[in-house]
Coordinates of C-alpha atoms in Angstrom, one line a residue:
X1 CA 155.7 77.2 197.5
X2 CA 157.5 80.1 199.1
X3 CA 154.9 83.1 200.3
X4 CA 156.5 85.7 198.3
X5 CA 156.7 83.7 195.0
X6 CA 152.9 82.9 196.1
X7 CA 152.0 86.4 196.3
X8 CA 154.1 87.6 193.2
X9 CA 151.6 85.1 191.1
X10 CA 149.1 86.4 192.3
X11 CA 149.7 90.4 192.3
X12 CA 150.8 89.3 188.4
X13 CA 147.4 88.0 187.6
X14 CA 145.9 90.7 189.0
X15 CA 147.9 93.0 186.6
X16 CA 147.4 91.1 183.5
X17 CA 142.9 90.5 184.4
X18 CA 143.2 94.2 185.1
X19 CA 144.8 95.1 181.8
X20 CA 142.6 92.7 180.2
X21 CA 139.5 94.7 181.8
X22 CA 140.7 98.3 181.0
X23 CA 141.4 97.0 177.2
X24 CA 137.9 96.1 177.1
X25 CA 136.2 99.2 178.4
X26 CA 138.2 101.2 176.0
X27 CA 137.6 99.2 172.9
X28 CA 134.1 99.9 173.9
X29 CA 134.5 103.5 174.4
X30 CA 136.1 103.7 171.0
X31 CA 133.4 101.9 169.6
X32 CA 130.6 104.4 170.8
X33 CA 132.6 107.9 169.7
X34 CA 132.0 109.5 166.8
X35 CA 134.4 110.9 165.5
X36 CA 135.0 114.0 162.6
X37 CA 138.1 115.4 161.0
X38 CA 140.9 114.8 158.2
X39 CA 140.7 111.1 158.3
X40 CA 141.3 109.7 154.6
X41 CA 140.8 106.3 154.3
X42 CA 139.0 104.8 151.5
X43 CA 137.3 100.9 151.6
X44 CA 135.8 100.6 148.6
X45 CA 133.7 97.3 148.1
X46 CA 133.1 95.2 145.8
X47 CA 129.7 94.8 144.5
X48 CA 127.4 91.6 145.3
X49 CA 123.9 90.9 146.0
X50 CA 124.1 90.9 149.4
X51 CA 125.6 94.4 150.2
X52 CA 122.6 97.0 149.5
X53 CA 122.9 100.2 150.6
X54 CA 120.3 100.6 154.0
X55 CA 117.3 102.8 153.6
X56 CA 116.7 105.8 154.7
X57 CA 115.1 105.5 158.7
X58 CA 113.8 107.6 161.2
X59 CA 114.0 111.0 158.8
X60 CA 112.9 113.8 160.9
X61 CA 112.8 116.5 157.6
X62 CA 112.8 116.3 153.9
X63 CA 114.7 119.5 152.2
X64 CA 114.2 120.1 148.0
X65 CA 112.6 116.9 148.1
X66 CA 109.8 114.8 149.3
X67 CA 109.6 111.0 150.6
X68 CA 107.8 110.0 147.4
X69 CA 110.2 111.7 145.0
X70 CA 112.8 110.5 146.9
X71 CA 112.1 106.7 146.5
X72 CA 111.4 107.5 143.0
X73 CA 114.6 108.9 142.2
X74 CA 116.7 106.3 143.8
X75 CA 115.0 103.9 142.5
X76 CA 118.0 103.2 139.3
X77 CA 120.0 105.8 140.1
X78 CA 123.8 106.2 141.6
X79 CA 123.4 107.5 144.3
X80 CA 125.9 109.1 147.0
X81 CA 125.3 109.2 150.6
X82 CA 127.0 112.2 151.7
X83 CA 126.5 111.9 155.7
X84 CA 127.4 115.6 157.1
X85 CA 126.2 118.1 159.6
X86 CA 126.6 122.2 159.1
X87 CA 129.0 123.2 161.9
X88 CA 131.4 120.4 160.7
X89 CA 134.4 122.2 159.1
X90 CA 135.6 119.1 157.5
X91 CA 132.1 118.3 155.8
X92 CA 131.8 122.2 154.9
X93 CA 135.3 121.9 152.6
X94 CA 133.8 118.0 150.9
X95 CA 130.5 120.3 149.5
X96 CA 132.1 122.4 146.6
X97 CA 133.1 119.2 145.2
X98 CA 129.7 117.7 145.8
X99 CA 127.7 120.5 144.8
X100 CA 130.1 120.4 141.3
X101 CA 129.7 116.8 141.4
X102 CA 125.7 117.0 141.2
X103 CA 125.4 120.2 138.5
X104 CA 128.3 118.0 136.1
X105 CA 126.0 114.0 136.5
X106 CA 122.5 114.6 137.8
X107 CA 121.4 114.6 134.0
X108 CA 123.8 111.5 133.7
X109 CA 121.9 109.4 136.8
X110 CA 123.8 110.4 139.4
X111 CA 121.6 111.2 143.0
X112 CA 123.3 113.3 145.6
X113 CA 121.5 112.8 149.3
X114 CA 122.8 114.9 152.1
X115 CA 122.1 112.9 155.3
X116 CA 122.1 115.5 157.7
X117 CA 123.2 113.9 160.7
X118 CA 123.9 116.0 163.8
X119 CA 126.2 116.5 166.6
X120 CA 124.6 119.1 168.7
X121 CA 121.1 119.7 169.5
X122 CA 121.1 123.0 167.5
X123 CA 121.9 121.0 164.5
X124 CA 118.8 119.1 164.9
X125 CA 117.0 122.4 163.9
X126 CA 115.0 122.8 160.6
X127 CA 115.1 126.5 160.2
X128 CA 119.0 125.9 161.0
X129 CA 119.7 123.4 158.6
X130 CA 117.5 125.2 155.7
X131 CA 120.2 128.3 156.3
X132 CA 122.8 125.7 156.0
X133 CA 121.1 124.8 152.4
X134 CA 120.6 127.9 151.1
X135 CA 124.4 129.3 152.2
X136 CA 126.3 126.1 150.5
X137 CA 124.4 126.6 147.5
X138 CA 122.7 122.7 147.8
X139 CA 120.1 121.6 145.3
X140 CA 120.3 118.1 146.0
X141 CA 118.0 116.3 148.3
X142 CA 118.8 116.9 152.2
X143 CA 117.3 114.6 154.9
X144 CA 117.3 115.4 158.5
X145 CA 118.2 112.1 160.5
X146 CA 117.7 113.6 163.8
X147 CA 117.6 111.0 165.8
X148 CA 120.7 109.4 163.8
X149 CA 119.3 106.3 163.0
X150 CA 120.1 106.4 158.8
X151 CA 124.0 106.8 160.6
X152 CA 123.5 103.6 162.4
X153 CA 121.9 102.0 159.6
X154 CA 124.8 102.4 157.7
X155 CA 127.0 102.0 160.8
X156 CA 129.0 105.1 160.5
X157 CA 131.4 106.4 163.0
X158 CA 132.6 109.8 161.5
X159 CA 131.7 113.3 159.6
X160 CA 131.8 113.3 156.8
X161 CA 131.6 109.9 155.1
X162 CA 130.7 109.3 151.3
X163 CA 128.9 105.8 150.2
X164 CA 128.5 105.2 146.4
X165 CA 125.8 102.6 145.9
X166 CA 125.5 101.5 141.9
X167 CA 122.3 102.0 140.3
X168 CA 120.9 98.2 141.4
X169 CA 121.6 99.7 145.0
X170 CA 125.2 98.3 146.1
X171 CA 127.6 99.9 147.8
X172 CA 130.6 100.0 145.7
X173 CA 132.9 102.6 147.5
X174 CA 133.2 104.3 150.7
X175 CA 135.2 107.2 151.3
X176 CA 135.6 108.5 155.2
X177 CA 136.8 112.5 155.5
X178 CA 138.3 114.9 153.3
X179 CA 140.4 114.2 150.4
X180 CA 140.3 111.6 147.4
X181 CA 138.1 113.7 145.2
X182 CA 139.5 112.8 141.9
X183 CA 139.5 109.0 142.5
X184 CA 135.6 109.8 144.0
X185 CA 134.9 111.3 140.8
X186 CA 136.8 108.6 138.9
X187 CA 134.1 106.3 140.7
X188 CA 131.1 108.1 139.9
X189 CA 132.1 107.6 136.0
X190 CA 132.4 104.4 135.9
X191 CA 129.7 103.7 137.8
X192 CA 127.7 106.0 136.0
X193 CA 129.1 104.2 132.7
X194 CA 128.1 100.8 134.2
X195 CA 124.6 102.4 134.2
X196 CA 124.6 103.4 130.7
X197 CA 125.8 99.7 129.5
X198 CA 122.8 98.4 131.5
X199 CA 119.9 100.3 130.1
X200 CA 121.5 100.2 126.9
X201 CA 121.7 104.1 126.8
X202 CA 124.0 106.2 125.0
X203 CA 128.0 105.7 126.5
X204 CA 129.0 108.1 128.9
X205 CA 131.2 110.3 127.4
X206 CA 135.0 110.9 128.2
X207 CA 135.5 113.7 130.8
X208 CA 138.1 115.1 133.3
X209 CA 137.6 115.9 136.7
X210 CA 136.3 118.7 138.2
X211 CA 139.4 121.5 139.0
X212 CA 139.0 122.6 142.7
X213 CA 141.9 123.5 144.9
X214 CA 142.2 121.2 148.0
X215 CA 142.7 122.6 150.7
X216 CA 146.0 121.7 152.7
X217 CA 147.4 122.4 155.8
X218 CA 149.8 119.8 158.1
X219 CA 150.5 119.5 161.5
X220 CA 147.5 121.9 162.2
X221 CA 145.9 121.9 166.2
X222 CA 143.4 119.2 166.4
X223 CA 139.7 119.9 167.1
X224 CA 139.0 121.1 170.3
X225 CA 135.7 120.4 172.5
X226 CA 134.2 122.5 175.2
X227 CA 131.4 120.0 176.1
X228 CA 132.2 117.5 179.3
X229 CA 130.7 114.6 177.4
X230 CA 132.3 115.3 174.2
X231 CA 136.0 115.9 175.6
X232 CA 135.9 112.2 177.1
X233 CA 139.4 110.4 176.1
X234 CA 140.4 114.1 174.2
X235 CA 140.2 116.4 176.8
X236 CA 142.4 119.7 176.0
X237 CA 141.2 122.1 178.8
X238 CA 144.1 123.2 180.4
X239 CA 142.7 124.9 183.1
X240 CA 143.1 123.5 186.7
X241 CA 139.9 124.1 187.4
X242 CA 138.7 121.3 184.9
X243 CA 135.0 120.5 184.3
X244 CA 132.3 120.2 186.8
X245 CA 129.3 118.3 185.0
X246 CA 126.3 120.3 184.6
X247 CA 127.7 123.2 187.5
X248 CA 128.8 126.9 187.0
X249 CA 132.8 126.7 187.3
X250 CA 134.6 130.1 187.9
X251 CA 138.0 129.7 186.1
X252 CA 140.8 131.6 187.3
X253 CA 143.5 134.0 184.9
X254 CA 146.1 130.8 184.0
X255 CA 149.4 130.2 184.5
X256 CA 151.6 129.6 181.7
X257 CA 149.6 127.9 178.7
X258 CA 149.9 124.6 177.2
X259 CA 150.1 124.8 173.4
X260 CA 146.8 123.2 171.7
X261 CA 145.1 123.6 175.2
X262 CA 142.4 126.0 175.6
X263 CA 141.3 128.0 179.0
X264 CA 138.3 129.6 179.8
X265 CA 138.4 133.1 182.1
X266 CA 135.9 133.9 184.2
X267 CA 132.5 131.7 185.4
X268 CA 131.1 129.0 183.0
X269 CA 128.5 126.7 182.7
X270 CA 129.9 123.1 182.2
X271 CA 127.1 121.7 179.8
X272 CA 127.4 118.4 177.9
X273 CA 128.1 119.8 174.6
X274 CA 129.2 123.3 175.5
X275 CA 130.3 126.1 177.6
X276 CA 128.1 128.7 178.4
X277 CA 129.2 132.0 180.1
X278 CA 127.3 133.6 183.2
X279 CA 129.9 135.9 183.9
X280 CA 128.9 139.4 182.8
X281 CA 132.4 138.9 180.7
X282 CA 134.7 136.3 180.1
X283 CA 137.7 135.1 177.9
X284 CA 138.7 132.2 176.3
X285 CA 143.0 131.7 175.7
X286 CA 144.2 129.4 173.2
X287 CA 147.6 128.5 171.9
X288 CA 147.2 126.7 168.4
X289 CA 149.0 125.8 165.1
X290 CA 147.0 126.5 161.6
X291 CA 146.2 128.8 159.0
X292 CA 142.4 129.0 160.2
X293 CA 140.5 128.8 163.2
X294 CA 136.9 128.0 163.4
X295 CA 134.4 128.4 166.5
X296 CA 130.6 126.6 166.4
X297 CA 129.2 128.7 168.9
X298 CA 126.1 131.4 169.6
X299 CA 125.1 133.8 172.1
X300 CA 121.2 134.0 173.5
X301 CA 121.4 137.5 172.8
X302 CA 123.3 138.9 169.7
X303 CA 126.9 139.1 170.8
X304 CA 129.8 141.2 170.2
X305 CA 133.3 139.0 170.3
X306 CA 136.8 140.7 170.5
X307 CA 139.2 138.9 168.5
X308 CA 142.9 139.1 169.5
X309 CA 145.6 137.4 167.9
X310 CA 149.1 137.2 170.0
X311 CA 147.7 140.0 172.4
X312 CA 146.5 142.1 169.8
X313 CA 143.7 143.3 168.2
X314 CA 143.3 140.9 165.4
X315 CA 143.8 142.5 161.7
X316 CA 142.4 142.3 158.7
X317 CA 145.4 139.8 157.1
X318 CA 144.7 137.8 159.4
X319 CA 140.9 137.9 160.4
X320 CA 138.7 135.5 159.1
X321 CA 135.7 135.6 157.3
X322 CA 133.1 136.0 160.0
X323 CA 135.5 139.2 161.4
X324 CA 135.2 142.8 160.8
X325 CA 137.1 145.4 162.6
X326 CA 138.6 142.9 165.2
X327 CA 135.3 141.8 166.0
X328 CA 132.8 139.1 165.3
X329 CA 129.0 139.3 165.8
X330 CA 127.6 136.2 167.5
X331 CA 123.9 135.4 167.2
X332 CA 122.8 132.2 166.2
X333 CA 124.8 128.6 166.7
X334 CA 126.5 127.9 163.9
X335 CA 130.2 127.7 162.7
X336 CA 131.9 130.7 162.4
X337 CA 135.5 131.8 160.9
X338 CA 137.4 133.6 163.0
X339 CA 141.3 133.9 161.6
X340 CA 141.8 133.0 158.2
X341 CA 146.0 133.7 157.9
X342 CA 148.3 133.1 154.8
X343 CA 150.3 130.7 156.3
X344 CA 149.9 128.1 159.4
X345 CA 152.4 128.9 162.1
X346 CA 151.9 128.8 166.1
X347 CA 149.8 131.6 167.4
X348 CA 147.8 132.4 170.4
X349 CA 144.5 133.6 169.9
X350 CA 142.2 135.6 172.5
X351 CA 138.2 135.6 172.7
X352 CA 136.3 138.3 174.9
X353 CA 132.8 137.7 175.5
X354 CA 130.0 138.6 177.3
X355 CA 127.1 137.0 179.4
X356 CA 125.5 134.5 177.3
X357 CA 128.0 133.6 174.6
X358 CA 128.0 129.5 174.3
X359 CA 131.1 127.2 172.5
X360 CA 131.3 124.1 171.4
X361 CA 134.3 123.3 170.1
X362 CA 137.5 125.2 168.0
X363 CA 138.1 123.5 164.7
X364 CA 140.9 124.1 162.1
X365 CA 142.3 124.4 159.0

């Protein structure tokens, strides 16, 4: 055989063994990222003996409930797994709905648990996740799994996902992100109903759905990560500079900027969930599409953070929630609002900070 048909066999197999390789490594990379946001995808299934819900593992805390009550309650109930954590902006929206869901059918047999599962060591945090609680109005039992082994139980990949078990304990439906809520609810009736049949009780009687407005907004910037680790396979820092694993990085004024990119000014340390500034002062640039823009972040010291919005101070149309006076107080990590407009359009948006300050990610609505 010719040489060069020789070596074109063999530089081809190369190619395809290599392709073969790099297809496997990123399966597995997908496989291990969790993931949060609008997804809306809905597999519900169908009920059997052999498709309980898992229990409840590794719980680190137990809020408005205890282990004992807890296994009592379930124990007949319908219960729905709500797996969130507080800094998620996604699971924040799904909990009027929930909260409505368990004043309307608690009486009826329905068990709410919040399975508190979190992304970043603050989360992880009693005192934090109490606050959390208390702020979202939540009655309903809230476990703590830490060490996110309830999440592997149930094999979950994203926040926030809804399982429905029946009241023999089978999962019957399975809701992943926002969205859905009236066919949720629909699903909570009837299992509720199947309930009723059952223990011969009293028929569940015919109701509408609870009347919330959904939140919409398309085309909106995706969420945005400041943490080395978490920005693997979504990495939107447009600076040059890019990240330096566990080092202080001193970022440079940028060029022209990349819309849904974000870049940090001033010196930075690159930490696997976070930024954190060392700088005496620093800014953070970001060109974005949305109505709302979200921070989780905190500050070791109670902060000060100028808002601007297309090089101005931002104002009060446009200022979200945790804003007043073009300016946001930073103390503990948490999520906080920081534009809130009428309509979703491209905008730029400008954070000053000083020493201290820490950000995890921009999120969006």
């Amino acid at each position: 055989m010719d040489s060069n048909i020789k070596a074109a066999i063999v530089f081809g197999a190369a190619i395809a063994v290599g392709v073969s390789v790099l297809a496997v490594v990123f399966a597995s990379l997908d496989e291990e990222m969790p993931m949060r946001g609008p997804q809306e995808v809905d597999a519900p299934v169908p009920a059997r003996p052999d498709n309980p819900a898992p229990g409840l593992v590794g719980i680190a805390h137990y809020i408005n409930t205890t282990p004992e009550a807890l296994a009592e309650e379930i124990d007949g109930s319908v219960v729905m797994y709500d797996i969130w954590t507080y800094s998620c902006i996604n699971c924040v929206r799904t909990l009027p709905y929930i909260t409505s869901w368990h004043e309307k059918y608690a009486d009826d047999g329905l068990l709410i648990i919040g399975v508190h599962s979190p992304e970043f060591e603050f989360e992880k945090d009693l005192a934090n996740v109490e606050r959390a609680v208390q702020k979202h109005g939540i009655t309903y039992p809230v476990v703590m799994d830490n060490d996110m082994d309830t999440w592997k139980a149930f094999e979950n990949r994203y926040w926030p996902r809804k399982y429905i078990a029946d009241h023999e304990g089978n999962i019957r439906y399975d809701h992943i992100g926002e969205g859905d809520y009236e066919n949720t609810e629909r699903v909570i009736q009837a299992l509720l109903s199947e309930r009723a049949d059952a223990l011969g009780m009293a028929e569940m009687p015919e109701t509408g759905t609870v009347d919330i407005a959904e939140y919409e907004n398309e085309g909106r910037t995706r969420e945005l990560y400041f943490g080395y680790a978490f920005a693997y396979g979504r990495n939107q820092l447009g600076a040059p500079e890019g990240f330096a694993p566990g080092q202080d990085v001193s970022y440079a004024e940028p060029g022209p900027l990349r819309n849904d990119h974000f870049y940090p000014v001033g010196t930075w340390t690159n930490l696997e969930g976070s930024m954190r500034l060392v700088s005496d002062s620093g800014r953070v640039l970001l060109p974005y599409h949305a109505k709302q823009v979200n921070i989780v972040a905190g500050s070791a010291a109670p902060a000060s953070l100028e808002v601007l919005l297309d090089g101005e101070p931002i104002g009060p149309a446009d200022a979200g929630s945790d804003v007043s006076g073009g300016v946001a107080e930073v103390g503990e990590h948490g999520l906080y609002n920081i534009v809130s407009s009428e309509e979703s359009g491209r905008r730029t948006l400008e954070l000053r900070a000083s020493g201290g300050f820490e950000i995890f990610t921009f999120t969006f609505g």
